[in-house]
Tab-separated table of C-alpha atoms and ligand atoms in Angstrom:
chain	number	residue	atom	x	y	z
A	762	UNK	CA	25.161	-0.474	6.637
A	763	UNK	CA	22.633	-3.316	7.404
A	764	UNK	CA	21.331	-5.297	4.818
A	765	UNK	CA	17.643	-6.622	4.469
A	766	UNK	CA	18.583	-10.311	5.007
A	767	UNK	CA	20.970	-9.171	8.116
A	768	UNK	CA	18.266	-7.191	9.784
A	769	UNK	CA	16.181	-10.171	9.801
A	770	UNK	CA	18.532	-12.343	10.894
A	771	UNK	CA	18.946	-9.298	13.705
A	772	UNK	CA	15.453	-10.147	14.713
A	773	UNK	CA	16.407	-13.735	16.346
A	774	UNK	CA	12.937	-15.503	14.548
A	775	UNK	CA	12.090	-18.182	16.852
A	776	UNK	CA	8.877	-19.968	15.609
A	777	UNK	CA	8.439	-21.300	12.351
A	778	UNK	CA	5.650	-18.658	11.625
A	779	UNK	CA	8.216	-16.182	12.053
A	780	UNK	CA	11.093	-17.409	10.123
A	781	UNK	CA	8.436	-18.209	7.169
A	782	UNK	CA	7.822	-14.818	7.289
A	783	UNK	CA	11.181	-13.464	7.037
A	784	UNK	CA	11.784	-15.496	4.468
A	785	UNK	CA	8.593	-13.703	2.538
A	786	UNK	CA	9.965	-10.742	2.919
A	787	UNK	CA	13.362	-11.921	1.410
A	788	UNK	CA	11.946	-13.285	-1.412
A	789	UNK	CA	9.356	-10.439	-2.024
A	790	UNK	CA	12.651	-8.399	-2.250
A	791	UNK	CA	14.198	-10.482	-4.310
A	792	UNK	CA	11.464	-10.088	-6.744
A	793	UNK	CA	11.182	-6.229	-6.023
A	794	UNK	CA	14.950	-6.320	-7.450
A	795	UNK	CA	13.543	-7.994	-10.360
A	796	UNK	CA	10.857	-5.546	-11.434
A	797	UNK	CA	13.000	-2.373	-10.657
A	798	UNK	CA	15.608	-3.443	-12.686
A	799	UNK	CA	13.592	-4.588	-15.484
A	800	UNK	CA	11.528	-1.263	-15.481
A	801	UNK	CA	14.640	0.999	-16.122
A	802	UNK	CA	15.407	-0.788	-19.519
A	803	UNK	CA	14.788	1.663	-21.949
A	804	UNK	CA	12.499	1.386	-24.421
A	805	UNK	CA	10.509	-1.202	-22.456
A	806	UNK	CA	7.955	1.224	-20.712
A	807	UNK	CA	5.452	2.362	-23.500
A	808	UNK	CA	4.964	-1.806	-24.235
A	809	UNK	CA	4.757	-2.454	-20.219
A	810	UNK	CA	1.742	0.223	-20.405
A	811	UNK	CA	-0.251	-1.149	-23.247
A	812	UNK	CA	-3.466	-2.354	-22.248
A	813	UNK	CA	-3.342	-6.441	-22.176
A	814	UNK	CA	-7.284	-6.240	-22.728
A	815	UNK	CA	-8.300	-8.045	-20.133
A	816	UNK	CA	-9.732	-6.805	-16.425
A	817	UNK	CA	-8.528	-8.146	-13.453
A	818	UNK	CA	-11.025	-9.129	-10.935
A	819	UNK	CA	-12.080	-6.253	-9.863
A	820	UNK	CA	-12.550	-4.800	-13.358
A	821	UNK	CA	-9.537	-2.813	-13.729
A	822	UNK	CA	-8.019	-3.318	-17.306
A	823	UNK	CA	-4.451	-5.433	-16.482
A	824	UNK	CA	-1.452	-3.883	-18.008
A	825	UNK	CA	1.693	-5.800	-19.649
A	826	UNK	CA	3.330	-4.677	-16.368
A	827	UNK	CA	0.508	-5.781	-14.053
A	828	UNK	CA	1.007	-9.224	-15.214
A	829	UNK	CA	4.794	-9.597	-15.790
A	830	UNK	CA	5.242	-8.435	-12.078
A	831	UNK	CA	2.453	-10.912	-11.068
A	832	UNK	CA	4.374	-13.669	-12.249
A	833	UNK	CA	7.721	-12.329	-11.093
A	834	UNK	CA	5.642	-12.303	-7.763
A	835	UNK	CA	4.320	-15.656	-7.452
A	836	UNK	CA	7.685	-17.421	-9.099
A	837	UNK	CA	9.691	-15.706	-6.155
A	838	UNK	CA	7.659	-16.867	-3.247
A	839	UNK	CA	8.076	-20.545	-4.507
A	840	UNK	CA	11.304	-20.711	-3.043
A	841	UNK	CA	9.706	-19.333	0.315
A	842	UNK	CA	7.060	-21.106	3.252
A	843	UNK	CA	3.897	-19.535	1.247
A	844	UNK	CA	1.249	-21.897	1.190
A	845	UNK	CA	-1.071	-19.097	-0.528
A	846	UNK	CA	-0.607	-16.360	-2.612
A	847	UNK	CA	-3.341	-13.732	-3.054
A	848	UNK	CA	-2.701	-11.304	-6.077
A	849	UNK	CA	-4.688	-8.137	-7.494
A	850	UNK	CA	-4.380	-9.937	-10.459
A	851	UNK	CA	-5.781	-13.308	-9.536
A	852	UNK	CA	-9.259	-13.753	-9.229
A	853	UNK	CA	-8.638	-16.570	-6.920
A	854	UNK	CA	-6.158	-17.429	-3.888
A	855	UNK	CA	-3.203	-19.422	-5.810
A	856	UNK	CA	-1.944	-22.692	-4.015
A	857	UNK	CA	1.841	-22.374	-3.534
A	858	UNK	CA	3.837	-24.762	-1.604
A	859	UNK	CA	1.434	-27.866	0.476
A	860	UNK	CA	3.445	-26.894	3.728
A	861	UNK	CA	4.025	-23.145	3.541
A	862	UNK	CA	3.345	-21.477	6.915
A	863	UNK	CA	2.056	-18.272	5.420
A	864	UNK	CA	-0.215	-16.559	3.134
A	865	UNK	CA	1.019	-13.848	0.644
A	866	UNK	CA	-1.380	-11.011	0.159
A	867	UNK	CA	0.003	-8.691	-2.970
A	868	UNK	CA	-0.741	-6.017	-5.350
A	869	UNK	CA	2.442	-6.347	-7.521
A	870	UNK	CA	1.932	-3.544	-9.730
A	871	UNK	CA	0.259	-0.368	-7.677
A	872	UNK	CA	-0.057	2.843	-9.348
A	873	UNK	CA	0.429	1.044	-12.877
A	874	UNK	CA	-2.019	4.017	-14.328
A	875	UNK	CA	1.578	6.149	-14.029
A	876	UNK	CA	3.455	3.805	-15.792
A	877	UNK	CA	4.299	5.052	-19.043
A	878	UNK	CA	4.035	8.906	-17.069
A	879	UNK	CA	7.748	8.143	-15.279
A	880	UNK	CA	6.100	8.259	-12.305
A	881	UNK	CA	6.462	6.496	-9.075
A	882	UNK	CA	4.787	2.831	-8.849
A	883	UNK	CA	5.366	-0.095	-5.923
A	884	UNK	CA	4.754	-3.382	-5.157
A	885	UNK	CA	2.428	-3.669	-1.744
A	886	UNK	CA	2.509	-6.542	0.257
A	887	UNK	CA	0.861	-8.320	3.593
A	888	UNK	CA	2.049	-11.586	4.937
A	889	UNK	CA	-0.763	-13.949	6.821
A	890	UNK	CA	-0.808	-16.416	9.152
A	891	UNK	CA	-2.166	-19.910	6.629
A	892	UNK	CA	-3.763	-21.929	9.826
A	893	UNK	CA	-6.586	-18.801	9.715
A	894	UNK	CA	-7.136	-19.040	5.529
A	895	UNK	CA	-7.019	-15.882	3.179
A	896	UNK	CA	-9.645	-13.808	4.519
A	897	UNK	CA	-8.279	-12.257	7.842
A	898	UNK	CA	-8.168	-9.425	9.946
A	899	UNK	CA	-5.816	-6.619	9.668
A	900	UNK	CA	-4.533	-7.386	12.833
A	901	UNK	CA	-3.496	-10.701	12.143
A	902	UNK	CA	-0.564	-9.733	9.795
A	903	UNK	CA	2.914	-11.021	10.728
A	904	UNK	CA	4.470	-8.294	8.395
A	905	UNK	CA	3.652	-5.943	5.255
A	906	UNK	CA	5.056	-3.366	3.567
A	907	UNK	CA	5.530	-1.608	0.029
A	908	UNK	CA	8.427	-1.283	-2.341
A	909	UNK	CA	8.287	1.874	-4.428
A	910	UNK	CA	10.082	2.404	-8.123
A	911	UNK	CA	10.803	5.648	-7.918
A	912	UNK	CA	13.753	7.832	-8.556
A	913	UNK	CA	15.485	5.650	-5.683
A	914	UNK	CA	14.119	2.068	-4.883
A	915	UNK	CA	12.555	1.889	-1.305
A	916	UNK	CA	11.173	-0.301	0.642
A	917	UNK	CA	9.036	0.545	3.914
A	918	UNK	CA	8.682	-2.418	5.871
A	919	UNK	CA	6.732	-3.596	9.262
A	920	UNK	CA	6.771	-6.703	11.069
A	921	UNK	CA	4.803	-5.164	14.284
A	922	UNK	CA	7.406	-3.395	16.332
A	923	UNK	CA	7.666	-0.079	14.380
A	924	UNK	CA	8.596	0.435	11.163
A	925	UNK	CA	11.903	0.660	8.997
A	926	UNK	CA	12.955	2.123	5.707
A	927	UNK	CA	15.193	0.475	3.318
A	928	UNK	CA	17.196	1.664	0.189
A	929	UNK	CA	17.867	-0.229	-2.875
A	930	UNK	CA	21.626	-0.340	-4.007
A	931	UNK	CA	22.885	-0.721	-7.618
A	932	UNK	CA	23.547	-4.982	-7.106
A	933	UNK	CA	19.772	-5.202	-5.858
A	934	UNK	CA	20.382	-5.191	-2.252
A	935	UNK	CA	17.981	-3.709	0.261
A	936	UNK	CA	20.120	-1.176	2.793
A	937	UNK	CA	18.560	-0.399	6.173
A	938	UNK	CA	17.630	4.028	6.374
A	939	UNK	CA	18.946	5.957	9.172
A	940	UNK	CA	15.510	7.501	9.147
A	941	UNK	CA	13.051	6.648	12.209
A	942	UNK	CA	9.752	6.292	10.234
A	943	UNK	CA	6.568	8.417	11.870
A	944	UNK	CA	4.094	10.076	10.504
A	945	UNK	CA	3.612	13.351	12.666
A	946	UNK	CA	0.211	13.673	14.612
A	947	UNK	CA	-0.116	17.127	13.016
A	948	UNK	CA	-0.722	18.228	9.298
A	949	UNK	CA	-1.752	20.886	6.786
A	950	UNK	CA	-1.375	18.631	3.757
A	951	UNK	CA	-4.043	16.270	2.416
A	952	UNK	CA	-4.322	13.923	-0.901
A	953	UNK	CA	-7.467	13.202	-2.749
A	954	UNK	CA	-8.774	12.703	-5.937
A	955	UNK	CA	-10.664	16.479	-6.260
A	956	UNK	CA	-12.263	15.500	-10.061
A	957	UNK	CA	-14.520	13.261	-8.112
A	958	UNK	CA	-15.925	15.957	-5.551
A	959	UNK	CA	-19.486	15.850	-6.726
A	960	UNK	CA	-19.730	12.670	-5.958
A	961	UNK	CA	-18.423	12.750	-2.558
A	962	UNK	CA	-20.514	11.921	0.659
A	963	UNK	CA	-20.885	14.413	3.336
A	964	UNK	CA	-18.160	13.556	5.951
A	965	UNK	CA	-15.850	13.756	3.073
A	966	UNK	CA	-16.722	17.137	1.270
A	967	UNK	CA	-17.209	18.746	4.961
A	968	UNK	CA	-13.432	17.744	5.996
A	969	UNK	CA	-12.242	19.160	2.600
A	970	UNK	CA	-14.094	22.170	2.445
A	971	UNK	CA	-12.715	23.048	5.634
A	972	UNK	CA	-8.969	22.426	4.268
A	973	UNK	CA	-9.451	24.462	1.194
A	974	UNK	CA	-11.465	27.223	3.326
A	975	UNK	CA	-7.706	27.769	4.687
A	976	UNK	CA	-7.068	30.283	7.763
A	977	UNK	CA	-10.190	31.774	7.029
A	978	UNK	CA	-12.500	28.740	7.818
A	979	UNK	CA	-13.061	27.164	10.756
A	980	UNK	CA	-9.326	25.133	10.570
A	981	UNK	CA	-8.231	28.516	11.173
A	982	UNK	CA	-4.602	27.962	9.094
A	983	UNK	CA	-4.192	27.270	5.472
A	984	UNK	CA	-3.857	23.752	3.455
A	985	UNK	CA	-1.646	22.314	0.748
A	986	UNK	CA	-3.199	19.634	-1.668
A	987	UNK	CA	-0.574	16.893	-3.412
A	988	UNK	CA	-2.215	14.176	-5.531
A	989	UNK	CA	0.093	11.332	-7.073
A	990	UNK	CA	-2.592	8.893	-8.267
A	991	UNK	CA	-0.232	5.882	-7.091
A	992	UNK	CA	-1.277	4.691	-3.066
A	993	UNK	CA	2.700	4.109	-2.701
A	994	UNK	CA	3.917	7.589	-3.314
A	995	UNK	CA	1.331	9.365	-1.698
A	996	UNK	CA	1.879	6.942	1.334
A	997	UNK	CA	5.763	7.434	0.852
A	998	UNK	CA	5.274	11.236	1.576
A	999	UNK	CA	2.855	10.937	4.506
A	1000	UNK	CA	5.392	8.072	6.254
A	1001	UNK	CA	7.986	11.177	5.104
A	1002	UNK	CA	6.819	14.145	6.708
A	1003	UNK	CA	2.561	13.944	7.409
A	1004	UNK	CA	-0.664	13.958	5.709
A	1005	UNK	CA	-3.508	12.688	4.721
A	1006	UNK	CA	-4.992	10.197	1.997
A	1007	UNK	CA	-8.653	9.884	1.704
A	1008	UNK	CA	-9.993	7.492	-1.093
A	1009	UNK	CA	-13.542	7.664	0.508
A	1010	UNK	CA	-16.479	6.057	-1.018
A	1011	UNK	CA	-18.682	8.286	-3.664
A	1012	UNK	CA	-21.592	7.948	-5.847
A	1013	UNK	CA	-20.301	6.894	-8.624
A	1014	UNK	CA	-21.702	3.577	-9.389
A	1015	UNK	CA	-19.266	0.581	-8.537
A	1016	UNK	CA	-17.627	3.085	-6.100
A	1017	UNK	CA	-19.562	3.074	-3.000
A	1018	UNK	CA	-16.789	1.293	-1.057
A	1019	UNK	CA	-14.450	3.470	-2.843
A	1020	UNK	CA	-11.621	1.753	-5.000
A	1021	UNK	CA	-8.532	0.817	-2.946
A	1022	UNK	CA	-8.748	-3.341	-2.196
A	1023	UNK	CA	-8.845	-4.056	2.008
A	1024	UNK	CA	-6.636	-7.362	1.679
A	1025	UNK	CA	-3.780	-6.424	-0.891
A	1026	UNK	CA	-3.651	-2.170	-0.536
A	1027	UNK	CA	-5.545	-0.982	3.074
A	1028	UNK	CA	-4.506	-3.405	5.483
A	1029	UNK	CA	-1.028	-3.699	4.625
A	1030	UNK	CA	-0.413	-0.081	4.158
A	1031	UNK	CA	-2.305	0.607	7.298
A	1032	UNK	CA	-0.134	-1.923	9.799
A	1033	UNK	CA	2.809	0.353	8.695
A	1034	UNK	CA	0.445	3.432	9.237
A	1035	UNK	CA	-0.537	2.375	12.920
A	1036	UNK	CA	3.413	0.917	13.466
A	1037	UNK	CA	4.263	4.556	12.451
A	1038	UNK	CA	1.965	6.034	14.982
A	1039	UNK	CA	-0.675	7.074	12.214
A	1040	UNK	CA	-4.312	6.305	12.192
A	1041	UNK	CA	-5.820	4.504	9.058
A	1042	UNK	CA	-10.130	4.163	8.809
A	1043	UNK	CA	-12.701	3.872	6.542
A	1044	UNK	CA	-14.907	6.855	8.566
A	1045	UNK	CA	-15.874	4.373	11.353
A	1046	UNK	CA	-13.858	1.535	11.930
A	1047	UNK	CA	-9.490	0.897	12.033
A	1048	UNK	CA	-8.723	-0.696	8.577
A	1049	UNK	CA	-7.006	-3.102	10.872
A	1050	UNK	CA	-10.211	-4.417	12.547
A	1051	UNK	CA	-12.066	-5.243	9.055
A	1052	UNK	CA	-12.524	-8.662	8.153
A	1053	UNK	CA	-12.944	-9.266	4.303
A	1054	UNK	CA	-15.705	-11.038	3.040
A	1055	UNK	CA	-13.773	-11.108	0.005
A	1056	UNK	CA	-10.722	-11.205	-1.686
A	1057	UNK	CA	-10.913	-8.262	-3.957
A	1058	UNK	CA	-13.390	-6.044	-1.784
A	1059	UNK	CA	-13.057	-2.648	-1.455
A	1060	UNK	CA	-12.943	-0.210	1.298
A	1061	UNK	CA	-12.616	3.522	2.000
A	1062	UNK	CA	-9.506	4.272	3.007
A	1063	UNK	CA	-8.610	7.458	4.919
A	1064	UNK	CA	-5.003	7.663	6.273
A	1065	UNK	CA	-2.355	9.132	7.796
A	1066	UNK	CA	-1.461	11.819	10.565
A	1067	UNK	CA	-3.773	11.118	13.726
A	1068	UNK	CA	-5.166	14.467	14.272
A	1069	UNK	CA	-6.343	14.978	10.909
A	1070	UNK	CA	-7.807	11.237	10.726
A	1071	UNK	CA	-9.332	12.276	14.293
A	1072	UNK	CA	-10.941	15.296	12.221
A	1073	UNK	CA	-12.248	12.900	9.545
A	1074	UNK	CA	-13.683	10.853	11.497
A	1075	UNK	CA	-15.481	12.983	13.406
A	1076	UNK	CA	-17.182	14.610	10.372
A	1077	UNK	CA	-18.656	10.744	10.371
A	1078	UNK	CA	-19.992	10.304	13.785
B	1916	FDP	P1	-3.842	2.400	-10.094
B	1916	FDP	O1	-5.275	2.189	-10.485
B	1916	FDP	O2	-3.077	3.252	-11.079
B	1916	FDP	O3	-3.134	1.119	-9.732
B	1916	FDP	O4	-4.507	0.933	-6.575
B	1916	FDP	C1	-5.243	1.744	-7.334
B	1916	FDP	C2	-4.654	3.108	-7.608
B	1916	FDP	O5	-3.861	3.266	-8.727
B	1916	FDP	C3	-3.850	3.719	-6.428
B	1916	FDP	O6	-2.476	3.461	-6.509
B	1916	FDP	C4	-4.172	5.179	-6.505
B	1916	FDP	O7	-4.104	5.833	-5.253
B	1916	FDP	C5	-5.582	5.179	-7.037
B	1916	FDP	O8	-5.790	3.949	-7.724
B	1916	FDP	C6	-5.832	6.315	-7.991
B	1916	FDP	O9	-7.181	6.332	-8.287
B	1916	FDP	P2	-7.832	7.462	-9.225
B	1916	FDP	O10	-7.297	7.219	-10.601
B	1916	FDP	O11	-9.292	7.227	-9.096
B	1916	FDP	O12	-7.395	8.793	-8.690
């Protein structure tokens, strides 16, 4: 089987840029081993969930976890040509090494609300170009991906020609999937949070009233809802057999861009969306083509197979 650091060799890197970014990924892996280890020891997970009491930057309260795997993070990609590292958990970009070719973009703890629940929770990542500075396009990335700490440890990873699933062995060791990652064009399962359907805008209620309105509505064939609550399984799924994921913007206040980050969570996962011939939006515009204004915005993200994104979007025009 091929191993994570063979299959980039397997690439033949030419330019700096390029070897600086495989050596990201190795060292984002590296630190992936890290965390996934240290989350099995037993009686560790009700401490990694307690509440630090402080909020990150964009006011979520930071668990134990959130900032042990922050630190595992930015230790790791020492050893590696980053120049920046851009965390969740930092309110500001963190100098790393004076002539790194590459900016690290990372939420090192997503999902950590399912921490102490046993559920699945990843590391998401999105590797920069440094000549263009932290705040950059979508399309500029040279690579992302996302680990997930699940029952197995996975890693789904993109560095523009397609994308390619991994499997974490018992030594730490990243083992390339037999799998040929796509997200099918066609769907009947979506993912949203339903608690917060008041509040929902019109393009989003109308898509999901038509879903739940089944083979009677005007969809004409029945729906299936699945709801993790952690971006990295529900994107796991839709990479695994189709879907959607809508974390539109609502009413509630503080949520009008709706509550996934664009630099750290959208963009990266939606590279590996488009690679996997998926569409990713926020109603009106490819994630891809947004450039942040800042580090920690947010965006609404709507993902997945490209006939149901087709659908959403077309309940915003
Ligand atoms: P979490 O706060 O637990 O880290 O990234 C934020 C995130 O989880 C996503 O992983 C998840 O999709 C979303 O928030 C869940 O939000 P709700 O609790 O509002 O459903």
């Amino acid at each position: 089987m091929t191993d994570l650091s063979s299959f980039i060799s397997d690439q033949s890197f030419k330019t700096a840029l390029q070897l600086a970014a495989g050596d990201s990924i190795l060292a984002l892996a590296a630190a992936a081993a890290r965390i996934s280890s240290m989350i099995r020891e037993p009686a560790a997970s009700l401490n990694f969930a307690a509440a630090q009491g402080d909020t990150n930057a964009d006011g979520d309260t930071q668990k134990a976890l959130d900032l042990i795997c922050d630190e595992i993070v930015a230790a790791g990609l020492s050893s590696a040509s980053v120049a920046t590292y851009l965390s969740e958990e930092r309110a500001v970009p963190v100098p790393i090494n004076d002539d790194g070719m590459v900016i690290v973009a990372c939420d090192p703890l997503d999902g950590s609300s399912n921490i102490d629940t046993n559920l699945s929770i990843g590391t998401i990542f999105s590797v920069l170009p440094a000549a263009a500075g932290p705040l950059q396009s979508g399309r500029n990335q040279l690579a992302s991906g996302f680990f997930v700490y699940g029952p197995q440890t996975t890693l789904l990873l993109t560095m523009g020609k397609g994308v390619h699933a991994f499997q974490m062995d018992s030594s730490g060791v990243f083992h390339l999937l037999n799998w040929v990652v796509t997200i099918p064009l066609k769907t009947s399962e979506f993912a949203i949070n339903a608690a917060n359907a008041r509040f929902w805008h019109a393009p989003a209620a109308a898509y999901v009233a038509d879903c739940v309105a089944g083979a009677a509505g005007p969809r004409a064939r029945d729906f299936n809802m699945r709801w993790a609550g952690s971006l990295v399984a529900d994107s796991w799924r839709i990479f695994r057999r189709g879907g959607v994921f809508l974390y539109p913007g609502d009413r509630r206040p503080g949520y009008n861009e709706g509550r996934l980050r664009l630099v750290y969570e959208a963009a990266p996962v939606a590279f590996l969306v488009e690679q996997a011939g998926g569409s990713a939006t926020n109603g009106t515009c490819a994630i891809m083509d947004i450039v942040p204004d800042q580090l920690h915005q947010r965006v609404p993200f709507l993902f997945g197979s490209g006939n149901e994104i087709d659908e959403v979007v077309r309940h915003h025009s």
